[in-house]
């Protein structure tokens, strides 16, 4: 039992490291599609609790060390949770992709407006849908990227072991 917990935490740490390292490297201004790739993978492989934990910790790390505003936290959590929850319900990657697109592309973009108003104090410079095109674009690009990568890695033994460990 203890061995399984250590393995789960190790995989969680690896996913956090991948997200933190890949997101800033493969980034378009205002868009982080690699974060969506990792969220879809976390949703498929680790389930809602670990995927949401991973996204939350990644958001905290990005805010603390990379100087990214609270937007790093608002969206990743919803995208990862919905990606994992929809995968848990429907058991296919398309459901996970849809969860990421809805959670990051729509929910995150709408919740980012009030967060940034509080963070910057400038309510007249923003409007509700200011972040939607960028976040939706990043979520769609990242989900499609996750699908391409998933097609290649789904049969690897380490991926199957990780998936069976969390399920």
PDB file of N, CA, C and O in Angstrom, residues 32 94 111:
ATOM      1  N   UNK A  32      -0.742  29.155 -23.370  1.00  0.00           N
ATOM      2  CA  UNK A  32       0.151  28.087 -22.923  1.00  0.00           C
ATOM      3  C   UNK A  32      -0.444  26.738 -23.327  1.00  0.00           C
ATOM      4  O   UNK A  32      -0.998  26.023 -22.500  1.00  0.00           O
ATOM      5  N   UNK A  94     -11.338  11.825 -26.034  1.00  0.00           N
ATOM      6  CA  UNK A  94     -12.113  12.943 -26.570  1.00  0.00           C
ATOM      7  C   UNK A  94     -12.889  13.646 -25.458  1.00  0.00           C
ATOM      8  O   UNK A  94     -13.037  14.868 -25.479  1.00  0.00           O
ATOM      9  N   UNK A 111     -13.641  33.409 -15.629  1.00  0.00           N
ATOM     10  CA  UNK A 111     -13.237  33.671 -14.243  1.00  0.00           C
ATOM     11  C   UNK A 111     -11.999  34.559 -14.162  1.00  0.00           C
ATOM     12  O   UNK A 111     -11.751  35.174 -13.120  1.00  0.00           O
TER      13      UNK A 111
END
